[in-house]
Tab-separated table of C-alpha atoms in Angstrom:
chain	number	residue	atom	x	y	z
A	1	PHE	CA	130.306	-9.643	-75.455
A	2	LYS	CA	129.870	-10.382	-79.182
A	3	ALA	CA	132.429	-8.022	-81.082
A	4	LEU	CA	130.484	-4.885	-82.662
A	5	THR	CA	131.625	-2.072	-83.984
A	6	THR	CA	131.478	1.485	-82.605
A	7	ASP	CA	133.071	4.984	-82.615
A	8	GLN	CA	132.235	5.302	-78.877
A	9	ILE	CA	131.243	3.855	-75.542
A	10	ARG	CA	129.850	5.109	-71.880
A	11	LEU	CA	129.899	3.847	-68.600
A	12	THR	CA	127.364	4.805	-66.471
A	13	THR	CA	127.972	4.957	-62.559
A	14	VAL	CA	124.649	3.642	-60.938
A	15	ASP	CA	125.923	2.670	-57.075
A	16	SER	CA	129.086	3.765	-55.092
A	17	HIS	CA	130.467	3.104	-51.592
A	18	SER	CA	131.306	6.634	-51.136
A	19	ASP	CA	129.613	9.802	-52.360
A	20	ARG	CA	131.496	10.223	-55.196
A	21	ALA	CA	132.059	8.340	-58.721
A	22	GLU	CA	135.887	7.513	-59.074
A	23	ILE	CA	137.502	5.001	-61.943
A	24	ALA	CA	140.940	4.811	-61.790
A	25	GLU	CA	141.233	3.107	-65.465
A	26	PHE	CA	139.074	2.434	-68.540
A	27	GLN	CA	139.993	-0.365	-70.777
A	28	VAL	CA	138.540	-1.726	-73.942
A	29	PHE	CA	140.012	-4.757	-75.885
A	30	SER	CA	139.613	-5.339	-79.390
A	31	PRO	CA	140.063	-8.257	-81.808
A	32	SER	CA	144.067	-8.135	-83.094
A	33	ALA	CA	144.169	-6.435	-86.459
A	34	GLY	CA	144.401	-9.138	-89.392
A	35	THR	CA	143.755	-12.486	-87.621
A	36	GLY	CA	140.192	-11.693	-86.286
A	37	LYS	CA	141.278	-13.609	-83.334
A	38	ALA	CA	141.301	-11.670	-79.545
A	39	MET	CA	144.553	-11.407	-78.395
A	40	GLU	CA	144.641	-12.759	-74.769
A	41	LEU	CA	146.819	-10.670	-72.318
A	42	VAL	CA	148.349	-12.078	-69.264
A	43	ASN	CA	149.608	-10.525	-65.712
A	44	TRP	CA	152.955	-11.964	-65.913
A	45	ALA	CA	153.957	-10.207	-62.753
A	46	LEU	CA	151.284	-12.831	-60.633
A	47	LYS	CA	152.635	-15.394	-58.443
A	48	SER	CA	150.573	-17.671	-59.741
A	49	SER	CA	152.088	-17.111	-63.283
A	50	GLY	CA	154.991	-18.213	-61.951
A	51	ALA	CA	156.353	-14.697	-60.909
A	52	THR	CA	158.849	-14.396	-57.775
A	53	ALA	CA	159.429	-10.605	-56.049
A	54	LYS	CA	162.045	-9.283	-53.844
A	55	ALA	CA	162.889	-5.450	-52.744
A	56	SER	CA	165.599	-3.437	-51.278
A	57	SER	CA	163.973	-3.946	-47.962
A	58	GLU	CA	160.996	-5.287	-46.248
A	59	MET	CA	159.160	-3.859	-43.326
A	60	LYS	CA	159.127	-6.062	-40.076
A	61	LYS	CA	157.555	-4.874	-37.249
A	62	GLU	CA	155.525	-5.984	-34.132
A	63	VAL	CA	152.388	-4.210	-32.771
A	64	ALA	CA	150.240	-4.359	-29.688
A	65	VAL	CA	146.743	-4.268	-30.609
A	66	ALA	CA	143.745	-3.462	-27.945
A	67	GLU	CA	140.656	-5.704	-28.602
A	68	GLN	CA	137.512	-5.475	-26.519
A	69	ASP	CA	135.161	-8.690	-26.283
A	70	TRP	CA	131.383	-8.256	-26.152
A	71	GLY	CA	130.628	-7.725	-22.386
A	72	ALA	CA	134.395	-7.879	-21.300
A	73	LYS	CA	135.386	-5.410	-18.548
A	74	GLN	CA	138.819	-4.957	-19.821
A	75	PRO	CA	140.423	-5.057	-23.374
A	76	ARG	CA	142.818	-7.992	-24.707
A	77	ILE	CA	146.007	-6.912	-25.675
A	78	ASN	CA	147.414	-9.002	-28.620
A	79	LYS	CA	150.666	-8.720	-30.360
A	80	ILE	CA	150.824	-8.961	-34.089
A	81	LEU	CA	153.579	-8.961	-36.556
A	82	LEU	CA	153.203	-7.198	-39.509
A	83	GLU	CA	155.452	-8.300	-42.373
A	84	GLY	CA	155.522	-6.294	-46.085
A	85	LYS	CA	156.971	-8.718	-48.015
A	86	ALA	CA	157.808	-8.156	-51.723
A	87	GLU	CA	155.677	-11.115	-52.639
A	88	ASN	CA	152.547	-9.502	-51.475
A	89	ALA	CA	152.851	-7.231	-54.558
A	90	ILE	CA	152.120	-10.063	-56.742
A	91	ASP	CA	149.696	-12.110	-54.653
A	92	GLY	CA	146.597	-10.481	-57.348
A	93	LYS	CA	144.740	-8.886	-54.661
A	94	ARG	CA	144.536	-5.012	-54.585
A	95	LEU	CA	141.085	-4.618	-52.629
A	96	ILE	CA	140.897	-5.045	-48.754
A	97	GLY	CA	138.204	-4.945	-46.809
A	98	ASN	CA	139.925	-3.629	-43.058
A	99	TRP	CA	143.497	-2.929	-41.962
A	100	ARG	CA	144.316	-6.498	-41.154
A	101	ASP	CA	144.206	-7.521	-44.472
A	102	PHE	CA	146.325	-4.469	-45.639
A	103	PHE	CA	149.900	-5.486	-44.747
A	104	PRO	CA	149.303	-9.366	-45.957
A	105	THR	CA	148.845	-7.900	-49.606
A	106	THR	CA	151.553	-4.827	-49.812
A	107	TRP	CA	154.866	-4.336	-50.082
A	108	VAL	CA	156.084	-2.172	-47.137
A	109	ALA	CA	159.974	-0.727	-47.498
A	110	ASP	CA	161.815	-0.683	-44.182
A	111	LEU	CA	161.140	2.951	-42.470
A	112	ALA	CA	164.718	2.890	-41.437
A	113	GLN	CA	166.187	2.684	-45.051
A	114	PRO	CA	166.387	5.841	-47.011
A	115	LEU	CA	165.135	6.464	-50.678
A	116	PRO	CA	165.317	5.277	-53.282
A	117	GLN	CA	163.848	1.759	-52.638
A	118	TRP	CA	163.186	-0.771	-54.998
A	119	LEU	CA	160.713	-3.733	-55.827
A	120	GLU	CA	161.679	-6.258	-58.685
A	121	VAL	CA	159.472	-8.812	-60.213
A	122	ASP	CA	161.601	-11.655	-61.768
A	123	PHE	CA	159.185	-13.667	-64.453
A	124	ALA	CA	161.002	-16.715	-64.358
A	125	GLY	CA	161.750	-16.435	-68.211
A	126	PRO	CA	161.590	-14.041	-70.660
A	127	LYS	CA	157.963	-12.552	-71.299
A	128	LYS	CA	156.757	-10.037	-73.900
A	129	ILE	CA	155.329	-6.866	-71.815
A	130	THR	CA	153.110	-4.340	-73.102
A	131	SER	CA	152.211	-2.401	-69.838
A	132	VAL	CA	152.819	-2.368	-66.135
A	133	THR	CA	150.652	-0.707	-63.781
A	134	VAL	CA	151.651	0.211	-60.308
A	135	TYR	CA	148.994	0.377	-57.318
A	136	THR	CA	150.049	2.256	-54.538
A	137	ILE	CA	148.584	2.707	-50.886
A	138	ALA	CA	145.148	3.463	-50.700
A	139	PHE	CA	142.683	2.302	-48.266
A	140	GLU	CA	140.470	4.106	-45.564
A	141	THR	CA	142.122	6.934	-44.193
A	142	TRP	CA	145.405	6.071	-45.664
A	143	THR	CA	144.818	7.826	-49.220
A	144	PRO	CA	147.032	7.924	-52.218
A	145	ASP	CA	147.740	11.798	-51.807
A	146	THR	CA	148.687	11.260	-48.352
A	147	SER	CA	150.112	7.696	-47.952
A	148	GLY	CA	150.818	6.925	-51.220
A	149	ILE	CA	154.372	6.944	-53.021
A	150	ARG	CA	154.560	10.197	-55.333
A	151	ALA	CA	157.561	9.473	-57.800
A	152	TRP	CA	159.151	6.365	-59.239
A	153	ASP	CA	160.690	4.793	-62.222
A	154	VAL	CA	159.350	1.572	-63.985
A	155	GLN	CA	162.976	-0.171	-64.868
A	156	VAL	CA	162.871	-3.553	-67.347
A	157	TRP	CA	166.312	-5.482	-67.431
A	158	ASP	CA	167.437	-5.617	-70.801
A	159	GLY	CA	170.354	-8.812	-69.987
A	160	LYS	CA	172.919	-6.925	-68.647
A	161	ASP	CA	171.390	-3.621	-66.966
A	162	TRP	CA	168.180	-1.944	-66.186
A	163	GLN	CA	166.679	0.480	-68.632
A	164	THR	CA	164.128	3.221	-67.433
A	165	VAL	CA	161.208	3.024	-69.585
A	166	ASP	CA	159.039	5.750	-67.320
A	167	SER	CA	159.309	8.052	-64.374
A	168	ILE	CA	156.069	9.029	-62.705
A	169	THR	CA	156.183	12.320	-61.014
A	170	GLU	CA	153.591	14.130	-58.712
A	171	ASN	CA	151.391	11.183	-58.508
A	172	VAL	CA	148.338	11.290	-56.211
A	173	ARG	CA	146.431	8.498	-57.689
A	174	VAL	CA	145.453	4.856	-56.841
A	175	SER	CA	147.100	3.506	-59.883
A	176	LYS	CA	149.171	4.670	-62.521
A	177	ILE	CA	149.910	2.491	-66.007
A	178	THR	CA	153.180	2.690	-67.887
A	179	ARG	CA	152.088	1.850	-71.844
A	180	LEU	CA	155.322	0.872	-73.834
A	181	LYS	CA	155.074	2.287	-77.125
A	182	THR	CA	157.157	-0.862	-78.441
A	183	PRO	CA	156.354	-4.113	-76.462
A	184	VAL	CA	159.427	-5.263	-74.338
A	185	THR	CA	160.899	-9.050	-74.142
A	186	THR	CA	162.052	-9.299	-70.535
A	187	GLU	CA	162.861	-11.397	-67.508
A	188	LYS	CA	162.282	-8.911	-65.105
A	189	ILE	CA	160.810	-5.645	-64.286
A	190	ARG	CA	161.902	-3.211	-61.349
A	191	VAL	CA	159.753	-0.258	-59.693
A	192	VAL	CA	162.418	2.407	-58.290
A	193	VAL	CA	160.398	4.496	-55.493
A	194	LYS	CA	162.312	7.959	-55.408
A	195	ALA	CA	159.365	9.843	-53.320
A	196	THR	CA	156.558	9.135	-51.489
A	197	ASN	CA	153.336	11.605	-50.085
A	198	ASP	CA	153.429	10.014	-46.577
A	199	ALA	CA	154.762	12.277	-43.720
A	200	LYS	CA	156.517	9.540	-41.911
A	201	GLY	CA	158.244	7.997	-45.086
A	202	THR	CA	156.357	5.109	-45.727
A	203	VAL	CA	156.809	3.324	-48.868
A	204	GLY	CA	154.289	1.044	-50.101
A	205	ILE	CA	152.808	-0.763	-53.121
A	206	MET	CA	149.436	-2.997	-52.898
A	207	GLU	CA	150.266	-4.254	-56.446
A	208	VAL	CA	152.414	-4.202	-59.707
A	209	GLU	CA	151.045	-5.984	-62.667
A	210	ALA	CA	152.996	-6.553	-65.975
A	211	TYR	CA	150.486	-7.335	-69.055
A	212	GLY	CA	151.600	-9.107	-72.321
A	213	PRO	CA	150.368	-11.372	-74.910
A	214	ARG	CA	150.496	-15.318	-74.097
């Protein structure tokens, strides 16, 4: 919409998929100071932006699923391969419709591996980053407070070593944004998971975003 000057804004929720109104984040953008031109922010952590991802471990598990066809007397038993690849967390998807879509869009660490576990995103070149957002597990009964990650460090590569720019603890939210007081130019970032809310020890991240100017 056309730029305007105001001292407050309000968002009114008129419908919801549940009996609650919840907002994980509300952002307002304005023109760059002094230029009068809007600053375009890019998610450099997207696979479509050229980013790649790797992790300390990845879940790979075959499960048997019983499915009943309409009118059939016996269910069919299908074997499904579940893969929690690192690249799943940079595909731009953080909303899913059913459990089958959950694993193809989520990085899940190998349950047999101990904490900490890490997910690394390489930008394929230096990028200026102003914020990093981590979306943890959130789907139906898999809620952040029972299945999501609880504590993690956000790190940036300085060319020689990893530098921690934020440490999150006691998280029970769907997402958490790390805003950098001073923009950082780096080739890659890393999320180091140190604790999870899941009783079985599951470590999963649905999406990692890293925004900065083009």
